[in-house]
XYZ file of C-alpha atoms in Angstrom:
563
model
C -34.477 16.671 -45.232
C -32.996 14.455 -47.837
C -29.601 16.382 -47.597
C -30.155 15.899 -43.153
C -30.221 12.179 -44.058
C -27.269 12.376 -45.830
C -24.944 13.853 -43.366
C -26.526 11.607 -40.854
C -26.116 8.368 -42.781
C -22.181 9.913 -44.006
C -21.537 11.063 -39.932
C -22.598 7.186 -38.929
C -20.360 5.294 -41.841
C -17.611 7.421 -40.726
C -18.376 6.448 -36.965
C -18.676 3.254 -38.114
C -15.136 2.915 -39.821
C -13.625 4.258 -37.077
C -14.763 1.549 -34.971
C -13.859 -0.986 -37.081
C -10.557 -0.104 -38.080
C -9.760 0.684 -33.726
C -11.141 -2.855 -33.617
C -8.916 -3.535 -36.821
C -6.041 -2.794 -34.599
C -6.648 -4.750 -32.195
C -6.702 -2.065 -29.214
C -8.681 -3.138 -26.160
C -9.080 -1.131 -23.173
C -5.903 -0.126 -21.293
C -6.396 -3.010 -17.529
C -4.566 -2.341 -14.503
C -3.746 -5.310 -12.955
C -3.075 -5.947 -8.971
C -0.539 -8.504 -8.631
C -0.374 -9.523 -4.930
C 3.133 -10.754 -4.897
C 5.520 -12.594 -2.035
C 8.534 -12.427 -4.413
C 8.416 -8.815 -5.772
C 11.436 -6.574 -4.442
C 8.888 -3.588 -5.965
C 6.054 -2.088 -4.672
C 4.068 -0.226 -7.178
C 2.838 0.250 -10.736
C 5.599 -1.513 -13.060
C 7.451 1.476 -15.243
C 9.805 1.228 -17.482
C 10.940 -1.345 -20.561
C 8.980 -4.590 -19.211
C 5.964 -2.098 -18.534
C 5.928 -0.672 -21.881
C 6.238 -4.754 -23.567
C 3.269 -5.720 -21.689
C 1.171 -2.924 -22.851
C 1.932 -2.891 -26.049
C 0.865 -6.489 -26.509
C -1.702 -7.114 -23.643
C -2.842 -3.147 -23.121
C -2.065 -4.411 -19.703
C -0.530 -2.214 -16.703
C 0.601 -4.538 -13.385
C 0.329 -2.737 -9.766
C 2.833 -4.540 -7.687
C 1.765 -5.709 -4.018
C 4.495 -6.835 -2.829
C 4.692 -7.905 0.662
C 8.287 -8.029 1.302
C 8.471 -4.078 0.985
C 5.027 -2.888 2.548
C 5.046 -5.598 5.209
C 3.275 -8.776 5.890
C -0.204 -7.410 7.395
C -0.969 -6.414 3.670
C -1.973 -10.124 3.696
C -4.319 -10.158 6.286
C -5.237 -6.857 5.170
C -6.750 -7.510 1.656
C -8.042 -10.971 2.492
C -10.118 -9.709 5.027
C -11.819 -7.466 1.939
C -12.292 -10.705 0.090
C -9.957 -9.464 -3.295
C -6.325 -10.482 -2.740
C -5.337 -9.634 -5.984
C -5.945 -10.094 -9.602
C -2.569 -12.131 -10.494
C -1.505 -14.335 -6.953
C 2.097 -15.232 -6.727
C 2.117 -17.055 -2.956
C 3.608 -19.330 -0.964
C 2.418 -22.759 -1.582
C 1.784 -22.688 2.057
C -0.534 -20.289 2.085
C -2.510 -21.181 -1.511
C -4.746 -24.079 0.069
C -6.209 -21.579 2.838
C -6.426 -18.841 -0.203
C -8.504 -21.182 -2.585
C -10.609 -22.670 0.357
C -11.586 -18.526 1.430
C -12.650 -18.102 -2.123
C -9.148 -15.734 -2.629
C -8.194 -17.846 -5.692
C -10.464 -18.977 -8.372
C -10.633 -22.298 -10.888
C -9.103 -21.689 -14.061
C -9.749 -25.275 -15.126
C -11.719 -23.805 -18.250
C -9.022 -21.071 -19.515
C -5.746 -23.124 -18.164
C -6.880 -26.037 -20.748
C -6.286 -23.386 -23.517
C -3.027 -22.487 -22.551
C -0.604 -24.359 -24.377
C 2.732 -22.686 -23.450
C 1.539 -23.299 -19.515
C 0.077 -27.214 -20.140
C 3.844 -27.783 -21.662
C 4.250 -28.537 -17.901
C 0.680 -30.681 -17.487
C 2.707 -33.549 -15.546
C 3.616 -30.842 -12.800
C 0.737 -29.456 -12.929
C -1.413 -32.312 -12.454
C 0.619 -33.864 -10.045
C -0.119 -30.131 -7.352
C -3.466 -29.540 -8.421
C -4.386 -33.192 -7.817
C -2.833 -32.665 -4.225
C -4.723 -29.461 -3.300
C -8.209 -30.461 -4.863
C -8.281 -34.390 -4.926
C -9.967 -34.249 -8.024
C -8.304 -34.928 -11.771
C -8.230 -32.329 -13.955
C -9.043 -29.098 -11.796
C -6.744 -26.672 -11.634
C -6.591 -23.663 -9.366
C -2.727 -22.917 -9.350
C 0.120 -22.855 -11.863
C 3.568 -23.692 -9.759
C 6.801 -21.286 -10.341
C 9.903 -22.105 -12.029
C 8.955 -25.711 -13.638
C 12.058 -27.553 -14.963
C 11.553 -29.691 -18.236
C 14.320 -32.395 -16.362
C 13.255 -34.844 -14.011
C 13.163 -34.908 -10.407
C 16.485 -36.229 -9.324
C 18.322 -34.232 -11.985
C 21.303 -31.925 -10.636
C 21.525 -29.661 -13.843
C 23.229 -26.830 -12.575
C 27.315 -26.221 -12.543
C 27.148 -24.148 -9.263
C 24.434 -24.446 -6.043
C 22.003 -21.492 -4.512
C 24.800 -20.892 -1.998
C 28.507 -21.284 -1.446
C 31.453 -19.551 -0.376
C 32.726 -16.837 -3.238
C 35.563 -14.349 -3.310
C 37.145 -12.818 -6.074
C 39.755 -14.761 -7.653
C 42.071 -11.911 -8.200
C 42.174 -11.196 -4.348
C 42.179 -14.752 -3.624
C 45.577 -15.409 -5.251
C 46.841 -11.962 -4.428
C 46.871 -13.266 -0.806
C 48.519 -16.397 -2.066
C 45.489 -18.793 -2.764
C 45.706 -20.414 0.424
C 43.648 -23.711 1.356
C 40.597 -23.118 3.625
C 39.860 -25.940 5.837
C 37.300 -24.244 7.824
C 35.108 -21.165 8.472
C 38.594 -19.541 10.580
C 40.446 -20.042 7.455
C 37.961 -18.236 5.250
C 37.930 -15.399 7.978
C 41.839 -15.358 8.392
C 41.628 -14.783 3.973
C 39.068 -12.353 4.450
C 41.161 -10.498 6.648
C 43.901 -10.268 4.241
C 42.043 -9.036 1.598
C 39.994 -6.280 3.554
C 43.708 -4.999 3.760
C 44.486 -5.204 0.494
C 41.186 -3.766 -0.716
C 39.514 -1.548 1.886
C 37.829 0.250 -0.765
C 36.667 0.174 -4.601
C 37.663 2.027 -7.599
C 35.517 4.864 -6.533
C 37.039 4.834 -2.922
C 33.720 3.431 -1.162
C 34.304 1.198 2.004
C 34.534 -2.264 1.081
C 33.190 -4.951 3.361
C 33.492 -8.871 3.227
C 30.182 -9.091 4.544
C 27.485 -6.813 3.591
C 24.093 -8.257 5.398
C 20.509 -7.325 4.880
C 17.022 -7.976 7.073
C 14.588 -7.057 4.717
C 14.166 -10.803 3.565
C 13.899 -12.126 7.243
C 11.588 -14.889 8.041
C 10.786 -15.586 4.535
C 10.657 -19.334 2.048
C 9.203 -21.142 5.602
C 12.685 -20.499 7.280
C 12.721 -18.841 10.556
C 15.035 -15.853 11.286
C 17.670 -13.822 9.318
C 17.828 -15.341 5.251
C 21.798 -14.495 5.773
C 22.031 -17.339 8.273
C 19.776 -19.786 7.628
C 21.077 -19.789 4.000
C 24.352 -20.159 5.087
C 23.283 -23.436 6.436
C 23.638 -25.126 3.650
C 27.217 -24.943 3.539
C 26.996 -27.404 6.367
C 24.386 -30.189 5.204
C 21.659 -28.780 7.079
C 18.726 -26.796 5.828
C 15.837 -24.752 8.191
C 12.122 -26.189 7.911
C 10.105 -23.461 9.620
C 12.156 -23.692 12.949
C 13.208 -26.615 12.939
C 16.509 -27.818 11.485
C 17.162 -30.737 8.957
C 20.404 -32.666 9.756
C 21.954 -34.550 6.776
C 21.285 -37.849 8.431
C 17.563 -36.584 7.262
C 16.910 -35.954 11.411
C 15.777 -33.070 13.003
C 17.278 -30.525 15.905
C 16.330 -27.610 17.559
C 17.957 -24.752 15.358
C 19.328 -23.094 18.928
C 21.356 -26.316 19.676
C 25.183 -25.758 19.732
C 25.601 -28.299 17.512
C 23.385 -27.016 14.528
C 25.138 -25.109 11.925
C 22.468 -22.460 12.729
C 24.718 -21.761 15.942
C 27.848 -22.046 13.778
C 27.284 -19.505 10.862
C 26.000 -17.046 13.577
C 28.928 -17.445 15.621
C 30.791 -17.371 12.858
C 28.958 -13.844 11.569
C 29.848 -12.459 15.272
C 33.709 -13.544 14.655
C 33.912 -11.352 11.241
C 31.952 -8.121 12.857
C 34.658 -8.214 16.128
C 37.499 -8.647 13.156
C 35.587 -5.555 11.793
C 34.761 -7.257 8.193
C 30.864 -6.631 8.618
C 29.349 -3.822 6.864
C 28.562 -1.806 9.958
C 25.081 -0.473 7.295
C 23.992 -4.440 7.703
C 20.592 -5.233 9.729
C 19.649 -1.795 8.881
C 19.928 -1.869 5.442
C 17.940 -3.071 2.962
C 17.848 -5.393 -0.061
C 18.187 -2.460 -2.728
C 20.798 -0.929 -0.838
C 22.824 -4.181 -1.267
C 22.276 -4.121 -5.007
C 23.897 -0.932 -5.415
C 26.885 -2.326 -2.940
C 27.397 -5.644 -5.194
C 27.142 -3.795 -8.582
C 30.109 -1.445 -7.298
C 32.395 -3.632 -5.951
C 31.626 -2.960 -2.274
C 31.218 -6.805 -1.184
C 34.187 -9.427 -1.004
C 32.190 -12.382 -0.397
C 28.993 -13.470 -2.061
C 26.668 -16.856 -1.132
C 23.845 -16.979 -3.297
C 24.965 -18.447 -6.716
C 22.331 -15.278 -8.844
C 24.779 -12.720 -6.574
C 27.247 -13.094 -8.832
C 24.842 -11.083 -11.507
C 25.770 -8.105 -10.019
C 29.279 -8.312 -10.899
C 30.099 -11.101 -13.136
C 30.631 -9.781 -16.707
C 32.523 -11.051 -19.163
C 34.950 -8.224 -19.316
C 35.875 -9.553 -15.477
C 35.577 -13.129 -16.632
C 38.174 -12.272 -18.947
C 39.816 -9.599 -16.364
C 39.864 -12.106 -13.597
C 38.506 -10.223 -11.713
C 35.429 -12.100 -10.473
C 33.655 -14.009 -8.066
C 34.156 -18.163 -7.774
C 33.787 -20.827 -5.092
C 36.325 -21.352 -2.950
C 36.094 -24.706 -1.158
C 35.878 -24.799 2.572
C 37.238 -28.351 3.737
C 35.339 -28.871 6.731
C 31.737 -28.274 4.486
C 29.517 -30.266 3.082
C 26.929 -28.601 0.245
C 23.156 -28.789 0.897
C 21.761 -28.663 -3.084
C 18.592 -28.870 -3.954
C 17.652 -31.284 -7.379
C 15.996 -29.476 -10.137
C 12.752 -27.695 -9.085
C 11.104 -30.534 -11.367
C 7.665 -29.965 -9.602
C 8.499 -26.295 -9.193
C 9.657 -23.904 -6.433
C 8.203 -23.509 -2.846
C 5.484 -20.541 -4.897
C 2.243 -20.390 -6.953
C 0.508 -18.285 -9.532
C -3.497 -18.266 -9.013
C -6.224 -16.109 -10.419
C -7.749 -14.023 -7.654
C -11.277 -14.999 -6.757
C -13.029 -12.167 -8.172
C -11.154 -12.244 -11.088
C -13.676 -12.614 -14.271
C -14.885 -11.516 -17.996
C -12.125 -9.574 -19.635
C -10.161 -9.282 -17.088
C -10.249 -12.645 -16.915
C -9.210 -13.912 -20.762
C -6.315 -10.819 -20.803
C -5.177 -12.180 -17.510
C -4.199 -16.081 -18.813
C -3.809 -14.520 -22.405
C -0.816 -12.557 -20.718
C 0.125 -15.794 -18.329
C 0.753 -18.099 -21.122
C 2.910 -15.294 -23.420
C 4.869 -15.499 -19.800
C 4.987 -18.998 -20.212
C 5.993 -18.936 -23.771
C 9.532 -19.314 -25.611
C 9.201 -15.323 -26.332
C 7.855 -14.472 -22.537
C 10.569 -16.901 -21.029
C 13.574 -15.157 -22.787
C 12.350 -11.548 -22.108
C 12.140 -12.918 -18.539
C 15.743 -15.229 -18.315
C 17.591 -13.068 -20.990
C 16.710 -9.828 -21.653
C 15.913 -8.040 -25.168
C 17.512 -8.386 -28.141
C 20.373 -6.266 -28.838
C 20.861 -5.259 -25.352
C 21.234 -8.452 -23.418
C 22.043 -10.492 -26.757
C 22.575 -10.763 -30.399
C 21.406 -13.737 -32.551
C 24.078 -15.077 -34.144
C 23.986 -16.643 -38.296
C 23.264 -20.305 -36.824
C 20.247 -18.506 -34.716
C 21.422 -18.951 -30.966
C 22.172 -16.285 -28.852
C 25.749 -14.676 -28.022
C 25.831 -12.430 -24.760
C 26.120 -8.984 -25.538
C 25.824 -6.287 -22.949
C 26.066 -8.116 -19.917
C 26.412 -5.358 -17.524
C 22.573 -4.433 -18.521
C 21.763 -4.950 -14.809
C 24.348 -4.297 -12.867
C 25.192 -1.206 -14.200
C 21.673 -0.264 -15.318
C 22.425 0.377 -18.929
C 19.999 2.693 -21.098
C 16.861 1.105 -23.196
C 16.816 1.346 -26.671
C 13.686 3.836 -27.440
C 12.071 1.194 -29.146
C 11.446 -0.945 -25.551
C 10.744 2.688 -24.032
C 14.077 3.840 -22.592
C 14.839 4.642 -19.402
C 17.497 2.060 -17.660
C 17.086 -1.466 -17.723
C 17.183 -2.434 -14.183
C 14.671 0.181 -13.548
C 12.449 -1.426 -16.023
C 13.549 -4.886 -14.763
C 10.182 -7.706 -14.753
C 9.140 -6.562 -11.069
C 7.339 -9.366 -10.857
C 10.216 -11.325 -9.764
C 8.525 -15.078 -10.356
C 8.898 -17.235 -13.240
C 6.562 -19.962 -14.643
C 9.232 -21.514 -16.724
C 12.753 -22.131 -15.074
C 15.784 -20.399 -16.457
C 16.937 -24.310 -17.355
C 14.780 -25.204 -19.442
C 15.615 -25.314 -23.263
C 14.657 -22.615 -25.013
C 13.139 -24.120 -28.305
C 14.391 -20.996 -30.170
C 17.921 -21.841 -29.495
C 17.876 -25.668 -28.281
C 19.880 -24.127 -26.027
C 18.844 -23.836 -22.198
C 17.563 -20.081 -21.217
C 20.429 -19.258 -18.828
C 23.140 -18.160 -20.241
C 26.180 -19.865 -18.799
C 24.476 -22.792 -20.451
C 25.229 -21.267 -23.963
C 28.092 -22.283 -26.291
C 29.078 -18.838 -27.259
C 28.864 -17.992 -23.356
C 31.539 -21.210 -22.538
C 33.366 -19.981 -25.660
C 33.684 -16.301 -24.190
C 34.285 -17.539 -21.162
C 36.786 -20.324 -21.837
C 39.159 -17.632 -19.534
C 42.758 -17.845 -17.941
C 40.630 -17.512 -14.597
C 38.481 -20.538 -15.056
C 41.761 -22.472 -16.357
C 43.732 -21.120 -13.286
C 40.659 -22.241 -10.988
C 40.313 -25.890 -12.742
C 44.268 -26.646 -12.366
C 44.276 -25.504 -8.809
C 41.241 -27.584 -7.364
C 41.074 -30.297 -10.005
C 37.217 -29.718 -11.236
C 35.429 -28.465 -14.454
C 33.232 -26.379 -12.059
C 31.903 -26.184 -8.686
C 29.373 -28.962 -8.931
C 32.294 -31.035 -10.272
C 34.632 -30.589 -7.120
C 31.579 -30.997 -4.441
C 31.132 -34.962 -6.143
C 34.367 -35.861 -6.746
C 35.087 -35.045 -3.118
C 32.072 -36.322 -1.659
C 31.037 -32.884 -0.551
C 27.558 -32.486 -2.122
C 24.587 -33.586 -0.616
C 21.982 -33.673 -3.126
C 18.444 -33.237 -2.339
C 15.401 -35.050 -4.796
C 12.621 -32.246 -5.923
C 9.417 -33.624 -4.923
C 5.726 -31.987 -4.739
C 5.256 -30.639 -1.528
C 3.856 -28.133 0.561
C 3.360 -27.852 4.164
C -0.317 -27.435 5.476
C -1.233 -23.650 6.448
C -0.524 -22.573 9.894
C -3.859 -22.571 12.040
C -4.344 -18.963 13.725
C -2.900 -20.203 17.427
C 0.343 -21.006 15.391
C 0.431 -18.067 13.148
C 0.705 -16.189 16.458
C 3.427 -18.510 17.934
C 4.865 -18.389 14.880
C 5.185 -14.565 15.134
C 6.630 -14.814 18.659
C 9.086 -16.832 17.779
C 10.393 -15.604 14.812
C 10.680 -12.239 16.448
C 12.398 -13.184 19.156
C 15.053 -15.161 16.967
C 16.045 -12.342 14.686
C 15.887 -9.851 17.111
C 18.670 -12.055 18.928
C 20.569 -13.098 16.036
C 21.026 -9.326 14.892
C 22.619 -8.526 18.313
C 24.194 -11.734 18.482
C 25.953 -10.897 14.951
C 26.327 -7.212 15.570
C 26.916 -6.202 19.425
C 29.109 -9.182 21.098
C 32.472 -7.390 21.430
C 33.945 -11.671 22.976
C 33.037 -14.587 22.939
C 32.038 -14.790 26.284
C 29.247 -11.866 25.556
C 27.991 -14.180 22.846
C 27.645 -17.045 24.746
C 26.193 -15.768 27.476
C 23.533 -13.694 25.055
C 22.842 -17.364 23.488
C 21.622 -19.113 26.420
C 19.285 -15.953 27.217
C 18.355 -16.404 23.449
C 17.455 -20.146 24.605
C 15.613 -18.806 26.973
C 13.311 -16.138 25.875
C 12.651 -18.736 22.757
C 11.215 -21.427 25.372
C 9.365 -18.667 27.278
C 7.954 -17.526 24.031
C 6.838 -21.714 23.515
C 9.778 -22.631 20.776
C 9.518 -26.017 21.890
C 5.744 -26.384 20.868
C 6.943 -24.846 17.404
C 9.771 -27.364 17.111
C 7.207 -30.103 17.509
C 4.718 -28.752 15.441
C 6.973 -28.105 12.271
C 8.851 -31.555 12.669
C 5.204 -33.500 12.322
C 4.532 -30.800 9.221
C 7.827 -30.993 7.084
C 8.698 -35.106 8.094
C 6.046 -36.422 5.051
C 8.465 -34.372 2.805
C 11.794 -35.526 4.347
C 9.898 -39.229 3.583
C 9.181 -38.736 0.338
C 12.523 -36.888 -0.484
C 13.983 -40.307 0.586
C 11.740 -42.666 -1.272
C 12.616 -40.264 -4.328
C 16.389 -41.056 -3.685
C 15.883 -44.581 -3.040
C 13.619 -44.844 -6.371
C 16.828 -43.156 -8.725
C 19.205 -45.457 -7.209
């Protein structure tokens, strides 16, 4: 019996280290965790090296729910079952309705703690106050927070702007573009001079996609309405901002919605449209940017696909090319954040809970922040004897370099944060470095950088960068970041909204990709008018001028206030 005792009493110290040296090691029970996401290009459980990071410090997994591959209903869909997700990242829009249906919970108690996160309390406040009324009581965290100031213009380049590759620009002579006929008449040259990439793939000037269509409150295709911009004007749900801070019907001839779609059916009848484009979808693009298949870019992060240093150096990248006739919408630094939110969803609680805001703050943190802007350490970047970063493999993306084993292998855009939403912005300073997170911002970058091309493009238009030329020749209009979001659509607009919306991209598509003249695309306009009015545009117009005019105020008092 004595001896039975024994082995019982040895059997439970053993059991009994065990425990305590599992707890020792800090392991906690492997959490998957839904994250119900409108920015995520990924739809599914994250794999690969960002996976592996997050489990090996959080013993976290993160199921992707992302709405802009699966489709919007998925919305509707999981509300109605009263668990949205674990981890929200929404539409400010749509994050008053989710709080008030109980979708989102308070995190007052746990967002306190977060130190990395409260960094940004001013911002935070400043929402939170908005959406609750009350001081101190926090239900959402908003994205990409700048450390600036709300009138600050940080950035050397804007979202979007005309971009060709310098090499092909001054193989055609470097000619002066007055207007959007001028940027064709180049882009015809240089569709004969390079048809198709190394590899002997088609090349196209224009390569569109429709998978991002009706998205960031801007009705119809996000390859027009972005294009805007280069005009002054920018799309508020459906109704368009002129720079005189007045609103017009986005179907009006005179908007520079009618002009970058005309101007989108002019390059598919000169045959410089990707004939793949409005079928195609965003990861199909990717792969066309990263191999050379695209000779014009817009959005400034484009560039990422093809921008190395060894083409920096080559000359052989992508810069803006003025337009004369254009005037640059820019928006200030996202001071108060971007147009999205993180929440906690509303059944969120316990452990789930605490590893949840444990793992937001990391992302929040110096660490989290350059995993998320930069990339890991002796891939992306080596530290260099004074501590700040030098770029190293910058091709990691586009060209989806391998992992070291250590992060888990694989390749690195297949790993890639699928989350696709920041806390922190890319410009703010990384207290590791003092320098800001985004690499063009680094000395060792400028100093690598410091090319014949950027010389060549200086001396010809007279500018350190692009930011540079748009003040010196008045062509930048500048737009204060204020807090703001518009109120939720009620259910009779939702529908309208729908309508609408499909009606308009339906008719730009054909507009860009079946008039063979000018005279079928005219004529297809004014039915466009039409079936817009019969679908009740006009009570849409009305409705979203009375929602977005308290921001166009306060975006004016904000200007007025810096001057």
């Amino acid at each position: 019996m004595k001896k039975f005792l024994s082995v019982l009493l040895t059997m439970a110290l053993l059991l009994g280290t065990v425990s305590v040296s599992a707890m020792a090691e800090g392991e906690r029970e492997l959490l998957t965790i839904d994250v119900y996401d409108d920015a995520a290009n990924y739809n599914g459980i994250q794999t690969g090296w960002f996976a592996k990071l997050i489990r090996d410090k959080f013993n976290i997994e993160l199921n992707i729910i992302a709405s802009q591959v699966v489709g919007t209903t998925v919305y509707a869909t999981r509300s109605e079952t009263g668990n949205l997700g674990d981890i929200l990242v929404v539409d400010k829009s749509k994050f008053p309705e989710i709080v008030e249906a109980g979708l989102a919970r308070e995190i007052t108690d746990k967002l306190t703690e977060c130190e990395n996160i409260m960094a940004f309390k001013n911002q935070i406040d400043v929402y939170n106050l908005g959406l609750t009324g009350e001081e101190g009581k926090y239900y959402g965290i908003p994205t990409e927070m700048t450390d600036t100031s709300p009138t600050t213009l940080t950035d050397d380049v804007i979202y979007s702007s005309p971009m060709l590759r310098w090499d092909l620009y001054k193989e055609i002579g470097s000619p002066k573009l007055e207007n959007l006929d001028d940027l064709l008449d180049a882009l015809v040259k240089i569709h004969e001079i390079h048809p198709t990439n190394d590899d002997g793939d088609p090349v196209y000037p224009f390569t569109l996609w429709a998978d991002w269509d009706n998205n960031d409150n801007m009705s119809g295709p996000a390859n027009v309405v972005q294009l805007t911009t280069w005009y002054g004007e920018k799309l508020k749900g459906s109704a368009m901002l002129k720079p005189d801070n007045t609103f017009s019907p986005l179907y009006d001839r005179g908007s520079a919605y009618y002009t970058i779609t005309k101007f989108l059916n002019k390059a598919q009848q000169l045959g410089l449209v990707d004939p793949d484009s409005g079928t195609q979808n965003w990861d199909s693009v990717m792969n066309k940017l990263s191999t050379g298949r695209a000779d014009l870019m817009w959005y400034s992060w484009e560039v990422g696909f093809w921008n190395s240093v060894d083409r920096l150096n080559a000359g052989t990248a992508f810069r803006f090319i003025p337009v004369g006739d254009q005037t640059y919408y820019a928006d200030a630094d996202r001071y108060f954040g971007s147009d999205r939110m993180f929440g906690i969803g509303g059944q969120v609680e316990g452990e789930k809970y605490d590893r949840i805001m444990e793992f937001l703050d990391w992302y929040a943190s110096p660490e989290g922040a350059t995993f998320e802007h930069i990339g890991i350490e002796g891939l992306n970047y080596i530290v260099g004897e004074d501590g700040k970063f030098i770029p190293y493999k910058d091709n990691a993306l586009m060209d989806n370099l391998p992992v070291p084993e250590e992060y888990g292998g694989g390749g690195y855009n297949d790993g890639n944060n699928a989350i696709n939403q920041w806390i922190v912005s890319s410009l703010c300073v990384n207290p590791i470095t003092g320098e800001r997170y985004a690499q063009k911002y680094w000395q060792s970058y400028k100093d690598m950088t410091m090319t014949e091309m950027k010389k060549e493009w200086s001396e010809l238009f007279d500018a350190e960068d692009d930011v540079d030329w748009m003040k010196k020749n008045g062509k930048l209009l500048a737009s204060p970041s204020v807090d703001f979001a518009p109120a939720a659509d009620n259910n009779d607009i939702i529908a309208l909204r729908s309508d609408v919306n499909k009606c308009l991209c339906d008719y730009t598509w054909n507009l860009i990709m079946t008039c063979a003249t000018d005279d079928e695309f005219e004529a297809m306009w004014d039915e466009m008018i039409t079936q817009l009015d019969g679908f009740g545009y006009q009570e849409l117009y009305a409705y979203d001028c009375a929602l977005w005019q308290p921001e166009v105020d306060a975006k004016a008092a904000a200007a007025s206030a810096a001057e």
